[in-house]
Short mmCIF file of C-alpha atoms in Angstrom, two decimals:
data_model
loop_
_atom_site.label_atom_id
_atom_site.label_comp_id
_atom_site.label_asym_id
_atom_site.label_seq_id
_atom_site.Cartn_x
_atom_site.Cartn_y
_atom_site.Cartn_z
CA MET D 1 63.76 17.08 -5.71
CA LEU D 2 60.59 18.88 -6.82
CA LYS D 3 58.99 15.33 -6.80
CA ARG D 4 60.11 15.04 -3.36
CA ILE D 5 58.65 18.64 -2.04
CA SER D 6 55.50 17.86 -4.03
CA ILE D 7 54.69 14.35 -1.97
CA ILE D 8 55.91 16.65 1.89
CA LEU D 9 52.99 18.83 0.11
CA LEU D 10 50.82 16.64 0.07
CA LEU D 11 50.94 14.93 2.80
CA ALA D 12 50.90 17.92 5.09
CA SER D 13 47.63 18.93 2.82
CA ILE D 14 46.14 15.63 3.90
CA THR D 15 47.36 15.99 7.41
CA LEU D 16 45.73 19.75 7.43
CA ALA D 17 42.49 18.55 6.15
CA GLN D 18 42.30 15.87 8.99
CA SER D 19 43.09 18.41 11.67
CA PRO D 20 40.92 17.97 14.80
CA VAL D 21 39.79 21.65 14.23
CA ASP D 22 38.41 20.99 10.47
CA LEU D 23 36.80 17.70 11.64
CA TYR D 24 35.31 19.45 14.76
CA ASN D 25 33.91 22.76 12.81
CA SER D 26 32.82 19.98 9.57
CA ALA D 27 30.57 17.97 12.50
CA ILE D 28 28.95 20.94 14.15
CA ALA D 29 27.89 21.67 10.45
CA SER D 30 26.48 18.59 10.03
CA LEU D 31 25.10 18.94 13.34
CA GLU D 32 23.27 21.80 12.69
CA GLY D 33 21.65 20.81 9.69
CA GLY D 34 20.06 18.05 11.97
CA GLU D 35 22.34 14.97 10.66
CA VAL D 36 23.21 13.77 13.92
CA THR D 37 24.79 10.27 13.26
CA GLU D 38 27.10 12.13 10.85
CA ALA D 39 28.40 14.81 13.02
CA GLU D 40 28.79 12.09 16.10
CA ASN D 41 31.10 10.81 13.41
CA GLY D 42 33.19 13.92 12.93
CA PHE D 43 33.54 14.23 16.48
CA ASN D 44 34.98 11.05 17.10
CA ALA D 45 37.41 11.26 14.33
CA ALA D 46 38.19 14.64 15.78
CA LEU D 47 39.09 12.61 19.22
CA GLU D 48 40.79 10.24 17.32
CA ALA D 49 43.37 12.94 15.84
CA ASP D 50 43.70 14.48 18.97
CA PRO D 51 42.48 12.42 22.17
CA THR D 52 43.09 15.61 24.33
CA PHE D 53 40.53 17.92 22.05
CA ALA D 54 38.10 19.10 24.76
CA PRO D 55 35.52 20.49 22.28
CA ALA D 56 35.63 17.04 20.32
CA TYR D 57 33.97 16.35 23.79
CA ALA D 58 31.31 18.88 24.19
CA GLY D 59 30.25 18.20 20.47
CA LEU D 60 29.59 14.74 21.41
CA SER D 61 27.70 15.85 24.79
CA LYS D 62 25.38 18.15 22.04
CA VAL D 63 24.88 14.82 19.80
CA ALA D 64 23.76 13.67 22.97
CA ILE D 65 21.46 16.16 23.62
CA ARG D 66 20.06 15.82 20.11
CA ASN D 67 19.75 12.14 21.11
CA GLY D 68 17.54 13.19 24.30
CA ASP D 69 20.10 11.38 26.71
CA LEU D 70 20.64 14.08 28.82
CA LYS D 71 23.37 11.67 31.22
CA LYS D 72 25.46 10.91 28.33
CA ALA D 73 25.28 14.65 27.73
CA GLY D 74 26.85 15.05 31.26
CA ASP D 75 29.26 11.83 31.18
CA LEU D 76 30.43 14.04 28.40
CA LEU D 77 30.75 17.63 29.31
CA LYS D 78 32.47 16.14 32.40
CA GLU D 79 35.20 14.12 30.20
CA ALA D 80 35.25 18.27 28.06
CA ILE D 81 36.22 19.91 31.35
CA SER D 82 38.56 17.07 32.49
CA ALA D 83 40.40 17.82 29.12
CA ASP D 84 40.02 21.78 29.27
CA GLU D 85 39.48 22.44 33.38
CA GLU D 86 39.97 26.58 32.47
CA ASN D 87 37.21 26.26 30.45
CA LYS D 88 33.89 28.04 31.94
CA GLU D 89 31.48 27.83 28.94
CA PHE D 90 31.69 23.89 29.43
CA ARG D 91 30.84 24.30 33.34
CA ALA D 92 27.88 26.58 32.68
CA GLU D 93 26.69 24.52 30.27
CA PHE D 94 27.25 21.21 32.21
CA ASP D 95 25.22 23.33 35.33
CA ARG D 96 22.42 24.31 32.79
CA LEU D 97 21.96 20.66 32.09
CA SER D 98 20.76 19.97 36.00
CA GLU D 99 17.73 23.19 35.02
CA LEU D 100 16.43 20.77 32.02
CA ASN D 101 16.38 17.62 33.88
CA THR D 102 13.81 19.28 36.50
CA LEU D 103 12.17 20.66 33.77
CA MET D 104 11.70 17.42 31.92
CA SER D 105 10.97 15.62 35.04
CA LYS D 106 8.41 18.23 35.74
CA GLY D 107 6.82 17.52 32.86
CA ASN D 108 6.88 13.59 33.01
CA LYS D 109 5.58 13.25 36.09
CA SER D 110 2.62 15.81 35.18
CA MET D 111 2.05 13.65 32.11
CA LYS D 112 1.68 11.18 34.24
CA ASN D 113 -0.48 12.51 36.86
CA GLY D 114 -3.23 13.68 33.56
CA GLU D 115 -2.55 17.47 34.44
CA ALA D 116 -1.78 17.96 30.41
CA ASP D 117 -1.82 21.97 30.35
CA ASN D 118 1.07 21.55 33.32
CA ALA D 119 2.88 19.32 31.50
CA PHE D 120 2.90 20.90 28.11
CA GLU D 121 4.39 24.15 29.79
CA SER D 122 7.37 22.63 31.69
CA PHE D 123 7.80 21.30 28.18
CA ARG D 124 7.62 24.48 26.51
CA ILE D 125 9.90 26.32 29.06
CA ALA D 126 12.63 23.35 28.43
CA HIS D 127 12.19 24.14 24.88
CA GLU D 128 12.46 27.67 25.15
CA LYS D 129 15.77 27.69 26.56
CA PHE D 130 17.13 24.24 25.05
CA PRO D 131 15.91 24.97 21.67
CA ASN D 132 18.12 22.05 20.31
CA TYR D 133 16.94 19.30 22.55
CA PRO D 134 14.91 17.24 20.82
CA GLU D 135 13.05 15.73 23.76
CA SER D 136 10.82 18.51 24.93
CA VAL D 137 9.37 19.59 21.29
CA LEU D 138 8.68 15.57 21.31
CA ASN D 139 6.77 15.70 24.42
CA MET D 140 5.10 18.73 23.91
CA GLY D 141 3.57 16.94 20.46
CA LEU D 142 2.80 13.55 22.89
CA VAL D 143 0.61 16.20 24.87
CA HIS D 144 -1.25 16.88 21.75
CA PHE D 145 -1.43 13.52 20.59
CA ARG D 146 -3.43 12.72 24.27
CA LYS D 147 -5.68 15.37 23.98
CA LYS D 148 -6.78 13.81 20.12
CA GLU D 149 -5.30 17.09 18.57
CA TYR D 150 -3.41 14.97 16.14
CA LEU D 151 -2.45 17.49 13.50
CA VAL D 152 -0.90 19.59 15.74
CA ALA D 153 0.90 16.92 17.27
CA VAL D 154 2.13 15.95 13.70
CA ASP D 155 3.66 19.51 13.32
CA TYR D 156 5.74 18.87 16.75
CA PHE D 157 6.96 15.98 15.76
CA HIS D 158 7.82 17.19 12.43
CA GLU D 159 9.85 20.16 14.00
CA THR D 160 11.55 17.09 16.29
CA LEU D 161 12.67 15.33 13.00
CA GLY D 162 14.80 18.94 12.62
CA LEU D 163 16.58 18.74 15.49
CA ASN D 164 17.62 14.83 14.81
CA SER D 165 16.45 13.95 11.15
CA GLU D 166 16.47 10.13 12.94
CA HIS D 167 14.71 10.47 16.11
CA LYS D 168 12.51 7.15 15.99
CA THR D 169 10.18 8.05 18.65
CA ALA D 170 9.54 11.50 16.53
CA LEU D 171 9.50 9.04 13.35
CA THR D 172 7.30 6.07 14.78
CA ALA D 173 5.08 8.88 15.96
CA ILE D 174 4.44 10.41 12.91
CA LYS D 175 3.49 7.21 11.56
CA ASN D 176 0.68 6.25 14.42
CA VAL D 177 -0.95 9.99 13.73
CA ALA D 178 -0.89 8.47 10.24
CA LYS D 179 -2.25 5.76 10.11
CA ASN D 180 -4.83 7.10 12.79
CA TYR D 181 -6.32 8.80 9.83
CA PHE D 182 -6.00 5.73 7.56
CA ASN D 183 -8.03 3.60 9.92
CA THR D 184 -10.86 6.55 9.83
CA GLY D 185 -10.38 6.31 5.91
CA ASN D 186 -11.01 2.59 5.64
CA GLN D 187 -14.21 2.52 8.15
CA SER D 188 -15.73 5.43 5.59
CA TYR D 189 -14.59 3.43 2.74
CA LYS D 190 -16.41 0.29 4.52
CA ARG D 191 -19.34 2.51 4.60
CA GLY D 192 -19.52 3.42 1.19
CA ASP D 193 -18.81 6.91 2.07
CA LEU D 194 -15.70 7.56 -0.75
CA ASP D 195 -15.53 11.29 -0.07
CA GLY D 196 -14.77 10.83 3.13
CA ALA D 197 -12.54 7.77 2.39
CA LEU D 198 -10.68 10.22 -0.12
CA SER D 199 -10.23 13.37 2.60
CA SER D 200 -8.95 11.17 5.29
CA TYR D 201 -6.54 9.49 3.08
CA ARG D 202 -5.31 12.32 1.66
CA LYS D 203 -4.74 13.86 5.26
CA VAL D 204 -2.95 11.14 5.64
CA LEU D 205 0.05 12.11 2.70
CA ASP D 206 -0.03 15.50 3.90
CA ILE D 207 0.96 13.98 7.70
CA ASP D 208 3.49 11.29 5.99
CA GLU D 209 3.96 11.33 2.54
CA THR D 210 5.59 8.01 2.52
CA PHE D 211 2.79 5.93 3.14
CA TYR D 212 2.35 4.53 -0.05
CA GLN D 213 -1.14 2.64 1.80
CA SER D 214 -2.88 5.70 1.39
CA TYR D 215 -1.73 6.23 -2.46
CA TYR D 216 -2.82 3.01 -3.65
CA GLN D 217 -6.64 3.63 -1.62
CA ILE D 218 -7.25 6.66 -3.50
CA GLY D 219 -6.57 4.85 -6.73
CA VAL D 220 -9.04 2.68 -5.99
CA ILE D 221 -11.61 4.58 -5.03
CA LEU D 222 -10.81 7.66 -7.80
CA SER D 223 -11.05 4.03 -10.02
CA LYS D 224 -14.52 3.30 -8.73
CA MET D 225 -15.32 6.96 -9.12
CA GLY D 226 -14.21 6.79 -13.07
CA ASP D 227 -11.00 8.83 -12.92
CA LYS D 228 -8.68 6.28 -14.26
CA ASP D 229 -5.96 8.63 -15.06
CA ALA D 230 -5.86 9.74 -11.45
CA ALA D 231 -6.18 6.40 -10.45
CA VAL D 232 -2.59 5.14 -12.28
CA ALA D 233 -1.37 8.42 -11.42
CA SER D 234 -2.14 7.46 -7.17
CA TYR D 235 -0.67 3.95 -8.18
CA GLU D 236 2.59 5.15 -9.37
CA LYS D 237 3.13 7.47 -6.68
CA ALA D 238 2.63 4.23 -4.36
CA LEU D 239 4.70 2.39 -6.31
CA GLY D 240 7.17 5.10 -6.81
CA VAL D 241 7.59 5.14 -2.37
CA ASN D 242 7.84 1.04 -2.52
CA PRO D 243 8.52 -0.25 -5.80
CA GLN D 244 7.89 -3.83 -4.14
CA PHE D 245 4.37 -3.28 -3.89
CA TYR D 246 2.78 -5.67 -5.98
CA LYS D 247 -0.65 -5.33 -5.41
CA GLY D 248 0.30 -1.68 -6.86
CA TYR D 249 0.92 -3.43 -9.56
CA PHE D 250 -2.02 -5.60 -9.72
CA ALA D 251 -4.61 -2.43 -9.32
CA LEU D 252 -2.25 -0.16 -12.00
CA GLY D 253 -2.86 -3.22 -14.43
CA LEU D 254 -6.59 -3.30 -13.87
CA ALA D 255 -6.76 0.52 -14.49
CA LYS D 256 -4.80 0.55 -17.73
CA LYS D 257 -6.79 -2.64 -19.07
CA SER D 258 -10.13 -0.54 -18.59
CA MET D 259 -8.13 2.43 -20.23
CA GLY D 260 -7.66 -0.19 -23.74
CA ASP D 261 -4.03 0.16 -22.81
CA THR D 262 -3.30 -3.73 -23.37
CA ASP D 263 0.58 -3.15 -23.30
CA GLY D 264 1.11 -0.96 -19.90
CA ALA D 265 -1.64 -3.56 -18.60
CA ILE D 266 0.70 -6.90 -19.20
CA GLY D 267 3.45 -5.26 -18.35
CA ALA D 268 1.89 -4.08 -14.58
CA LEU D 269 0.87 -7.11 -14.38
CA GLU D 270 3.98 -9.09 -15.16
CA SER D 271 5.57 -6.86 -12.91
CA ALA D 272 2.99 -7.92 -10.20
CA VAL D 273 4.28 -12.04 -10.47
CA ASP D 274 8.08 -10.91 -10.59
CA ILE D 275 7.88 -9.37 -7.37
CA HIS D 276 5.24 -12.24 -5.67
CA PRO D 277 5.48 -15.17 -8.15
CA GLY D 278 2.60 -17.11 -6.23
CA TYR D 279 0.11 -14.07 -7.32
CA ASP D 280 -2.71 -16.25 -8.61
CA LYS D 281 -5.25 -12.98 -9.56
CA ALA D 282 -2.15 -11.09 -11.54
CA TYR D 283 -1.82 -14.31 -13.61
CA GLY D 284 -5.19 -14.90 -13.98
CA ALA D 285 -5.89 -11.21 -15.37
CA MET D 286 -3.58 -11.63 -17.56
CA GLY D 287 -5.20 -14.52 -18.78
CA ASP D 288 -8.46 -12.46 -19.13
CA ILE D 289 -6.49 -10.01 -21.11
CA TYR D 290 -4.73 -12.62 -23.87
CA ILE D 291 -8.38 -14.23 -24.36
CA ASN D 292 -10.04 -10.61 -24.86
CA THR D 293 -6.75 -10.10 -27.55
CA LYS D 294 -7.32 -14.18 -28.96
CA ASN D 295 -4.04 -14.85 -28.22
CA PHE D 296 -4.85 -18.27 -26.90
CA GLU D 297 -1.65 -19.98 -25.94
CA LYS D 298 -0.31 -17.19 -24.16
CA ALA D 299 -3.99 -17.33 -22.33
CA LYS D 300 -2.88 -20.93 -21.46
CA GLN D 301 0.38 -20.48 -20.27
CA VAL D 302 -0.33 -17.62 -17.34
CA LEU D 303 -3.68 -19.16 -16.63
CA ASN D 304 -2.07 -22.69 -16.51
CA MET D 305 0.33 -20.51 -14.07
CA ALA D 306 -2.24 -19.55 -11.78
CA ILE D 307 -4.04 -22.39 -11.01
CA THR D 308 -0.42 -24.00 -10.54
CA VAL D 309 0.04 -21.79 -7.67
CA ASN D 310 -3.37 -21.70 -6.50
CA PRO D 311 -4.69 -25.06 -7.07
CA ASN D 312 -8.33 -23.28 -5.34
CA TYR D 313 -7.99 -20.31 -7.82
CA ALA D 314 -12.01 -20.62 -8.95
CA ARG D 315 -11.60 -17.19 -10.97
CA GLY D 316 -8.52 -19.50 -12.87
CA TYR D 317 -10.70 -22.35 -13.90
CA ALA D 318 -13.20 -20.06 -14.60
CA SER D 319 -11.36 -18.04 -17.45
CA PHE D 320 -9.86 -21.64 -18.66
CA GLY D 321 -13.53 -22.51 -19.31
CA ILE D 322 -14.24 -19.16 -21.51
CA LEU D 323 -11.31 -20.22 -23.52
CA SER D 324 -12.27 -23.37 -23.88
CA THR D 325 -15.18 -22.28 -24.90
CA GLU D 326 -14.27 -19.78 -27.28
CA GLU D 327 -12.35 -22.66 -29.05
CA GLN D 328 -15.20 -24.95 -28.99
CA ASN D 329 -13.46 -27.52 -26.56
CA TRP D 330 -16.79 -28.32 -25.28
CA GLU D 331 -14.88 -31.27 -23.39
CA GLN D 332 -12.15 -29.11 -21.78
CA ALA D 333 -14.87 -26.08 -21.16
CA ILE D 334 -17.15 -28.49 -18.97
CA ALA D 335 -13.89 -29.58 -17.21
CA HIS D 336 -12.56 -26.16 -16.39
CA LEU D 337 -16.25 -25.06 -15.55
CA THR D 338 -17.27 -27.57 -13.24
CA MET D 339 -14.11 -27.09 -10.86
CA ALA D 340 -14.93 -23.60 -11.42
CA THR D 341 -17.86 -24.18 -9.82
CA THR D 342 -17.35 -26.66 -7.63
CA LEU D 343 -14.57 -24.08 -5.75
CA ASN D 344 -16.78 -20.91 -6.02
CA GLY D 345 -20.79 -22.10 -5.78
CA ARG D 346 -22.01 -18.31 -6.48
CA ASP D 347 -20.41 -18.16 -9.65
CA ALA D 348 -23.82 -17.59 -11.89
CA MET D 349 -21.60 -16.79 -15.04
CA SER D 350 -19.42 -19.53 -14.69
CA PHE D 351 -23.01 -21.70 -14.29
CA PHE D 352 -24.22 -19.96 -17.36
CA ARG D 353 -21.12 -20.97 -19.59
CA LEU D 354 -21.13 -24.93 -18.37
CA ALA D 355 -24.69 -25.00 -19.12
CA GLY D 356 -24.08 -24.00 -23.01
CA ALA D 357 -21.28 -26.25 -23.21
CA TYR D 358 -23.14 -28.99 -21.66
CA ASN D 359 -25.96 -27.87 -24.27
CA ALA D 360 -23.30 -28.20 -27.19
CA THR D 361 -22.54 -31.81 -26.52
CA GLY D 362 -26.43 -32.65 -25.91
CA ASP D 363 -25.93 -33.36 -22.54
CA CYS D 364 -29.31 -31.79 -21.73
CA GLU D 365 -29.57 -33.11 -18.21
CA GLY D 366 -26.39 -31.71 -17.73
CA ALA D 367 -27.08 -28.83 -18.47
CA LYS D 368 -30.38 -28.46 -17.21
CA ASP D 369 -28.64 -28.51 -13.82
CA ALA D 370 -26.25 -25.79 -14.70
CA ALA D 371 -28.95 -23.47 -15.43
CA ARG D 372 -30.92 -24.04 -12.74
CA ASN D 373 -27.40 -22.81 -10.28
CA CYS D 374 -26.99 -20.51 -12.79
CA THR D 375 -31.18 -18.74 -12.33
CA ALA D 376 -31.05 -19.89 -8.60
CA ILE D 377 -27.90 -17.12 -7.73
CA LYS D 378 -28.99 -14.87 -10.58
CA SER D 379 -32.70 -15.08 -11.38
CA ARG D 380 -32.82 -11.80 -13.63
CA PHE D 381 -30.06 -13.03 -16.11
CA GLY D 382 -31.41 -14.12 -19.02
CA GLY D 383 -28.96 -15.78 -20.28
CA GLY D 384 -29.57 -18.40 -17.79
CA TRP D 385 -33.04 -18.91 -18.42
CA PHE D 386 -32.34 -19.20 -22.24
CA GLU D 387 -29.98 -22.43 -21.64
CA LEU D 388 -32.43 -23.91 -19.51
CA GLY D 389 -34.85 -23.13 -21.96
CA ILE D 390 -32.32 -25.19 -24.74
CA ALA D 391 -31.91 -28.04 -22.28
CA GLU D 392 -35.70 -28.83 -21.76
CA TRP D 393 -36.51 -28.99 -25.40
CA CYS D 394 -33.20 -30.93 -25.94
CA GLY D 395 -33.78 -31.00 -29.60
CA GLY D 396 -37.16 -31.80 -29.63
CA LYS D 397 -37.13 -34.47 -27.34
CA GLY D 398 -37.59 -33.01 -23.93
CA ASN D 399 -40.02 -31.20 -22.38
CA LYS D 400 -41.82 -28.47 -24.46
CA THR D 401 -43.91 -26.33 -21.69
CA GLY D 402 -40.94 -26.48 -19.98
CA ALA D 403 -38.90 -25.17 -22.64
CA ILE D 404 -41.47 -22.07 -23.49
CA ASN D 405 -41.74 -20.84 -19.94
CA ALA D 406 -38.02 -20.81 -19.64
CA PHE D 407 -37.87 -18.64 -23.27
CA GLU D 408 -40.56 -16.48 -21.68
CA LYS D 409 -38.69 -15.59 -18.65
CA ALA D 410 -35.40 -15.28 -20.46
CA ARG D 411 -36.89 -12.73 -23.10
CA ASN D 412 -37.26 -10.52 -19.71
CA ASP D 413 -34.11 -9.30 -20.15
CA ARG D 414 -33.82 -7.22 -22.93
CA ALA D 415 -30.26 -8.44 -24.20
CA TRP D 416 -31.19 -11.97 -24.56
CA ARG D 417 -35.56 -10.96 -25.86
CA LYS D 418 -34.62 -11.34 -29.38
CA MET D 419 -33.08 -15.07 -29.16
CA ALA D 420 -35.32 -16.37 -26.60
CA GLU D 421 -38.18 -15.37 -28.70
CA TYR D 422 -36.92 -17.08 -31.90
CA GLU D 423 -36.24 -20.65 -29.93
CA MET D 424 -39.40 -20.02 -28.44
CA ASP D 425 -41.12 -19.87 -32.27
CA LYS D 426 -38.87 -22.90 -32.94
CA VAL D 427 -40.68 -24.84 -30.10
CA LYS D 428 -44.05 -23.93 -30.52
CA ASN D 429 -43.60 -23.97 -34.49
CA PRO D 430 -41.55 -26.69 -34.90
CA GLN D 431 -42.75 -26.96 -39.05
CA LYS D 432 -41.43 -23.53 -39.75
CA TYR D 433 -37.74 -24.89 -39.21
CA GLU D 434 -38.13 -28.22 -40.86
CA LYS D 435 -35.34 -29.01 -43.71
#
């Protein structure tokens, strides 16, 4: 008997919890919180519980107003009046909708005629009289947007979202303002005005904190300025907004590498290729790290991936050339560096390393050709002239004058001075070095 009574009470409580009045009150609370879709679902649920429940129709009319659909709002008020013909509030609200329509039409007409101030005044009055109608607030923002008063416009767009958090036009408008400042930042960056670019990118985030590209660009600039810690923090914010932003992981990896955080760098770069398996640059960056740490087997694995996903990735072949040089595998070094310079004819350092590999195998002609390409691109780099001197002398079988001239130019580079002077002395005084 007690069990039966408990079940009856439970069923009664469930029915009571789903009464149209409770559902209506819950929907009103959602609407006041700007959760328009949730409110709409609540009012519809109330009508499912009782199709004659007039306040739910009036509630749906309020939803339509929040969505900017005055015609639907009027039709729903008619339903409310039909369900409760004695309700004077519904009739009064229906009459007020006509006034709102008039004000909005007047404002839109002024906008089309280029009368911004008149348009704004109509929308302002509409908002004053109908504070829950988001389109009047949105249009006040659009007036400022057309006058290029972007930050003021954004305040109105955010106010619109306060009335309807799902308002697509307001969300799009905010994104458009953010893009304007982002593009301004990009222009400043291209001109080399890093401070100006930073200012614009930070304004973007003031407007729209989900604009992850701005966090990324700020990171790039801070990295250029030498503030690696702040750059890393900015990249991580970009990734917090968009965890699939593989370029962010790549930049994060390079920043961590420059800070000596090898494990952190590898972790970030692995995340980049997990998201984008064809990201050749990320494989290449991992290859460079593994070469620097003498983990040649790992370097070979990732560099093979780099040139597999992109057979025209010159940097991958260049790094393979460095790896082969480290292992003194000169034939492979020549093959990889030849490919690197074929794909990128302006890669002075690959020409330099190619010249060294040719010199190591005794191919003086090949070395001369590669060294001359290096010096043509980077004339002040002593390494290219040094390798040219070695190739010209060719172990004593070549051109003494050409070798000395090349070493003279090499010694102008302080980093290569001692080595160039030593080799030049060997050419001038070979008897000193005879065994």
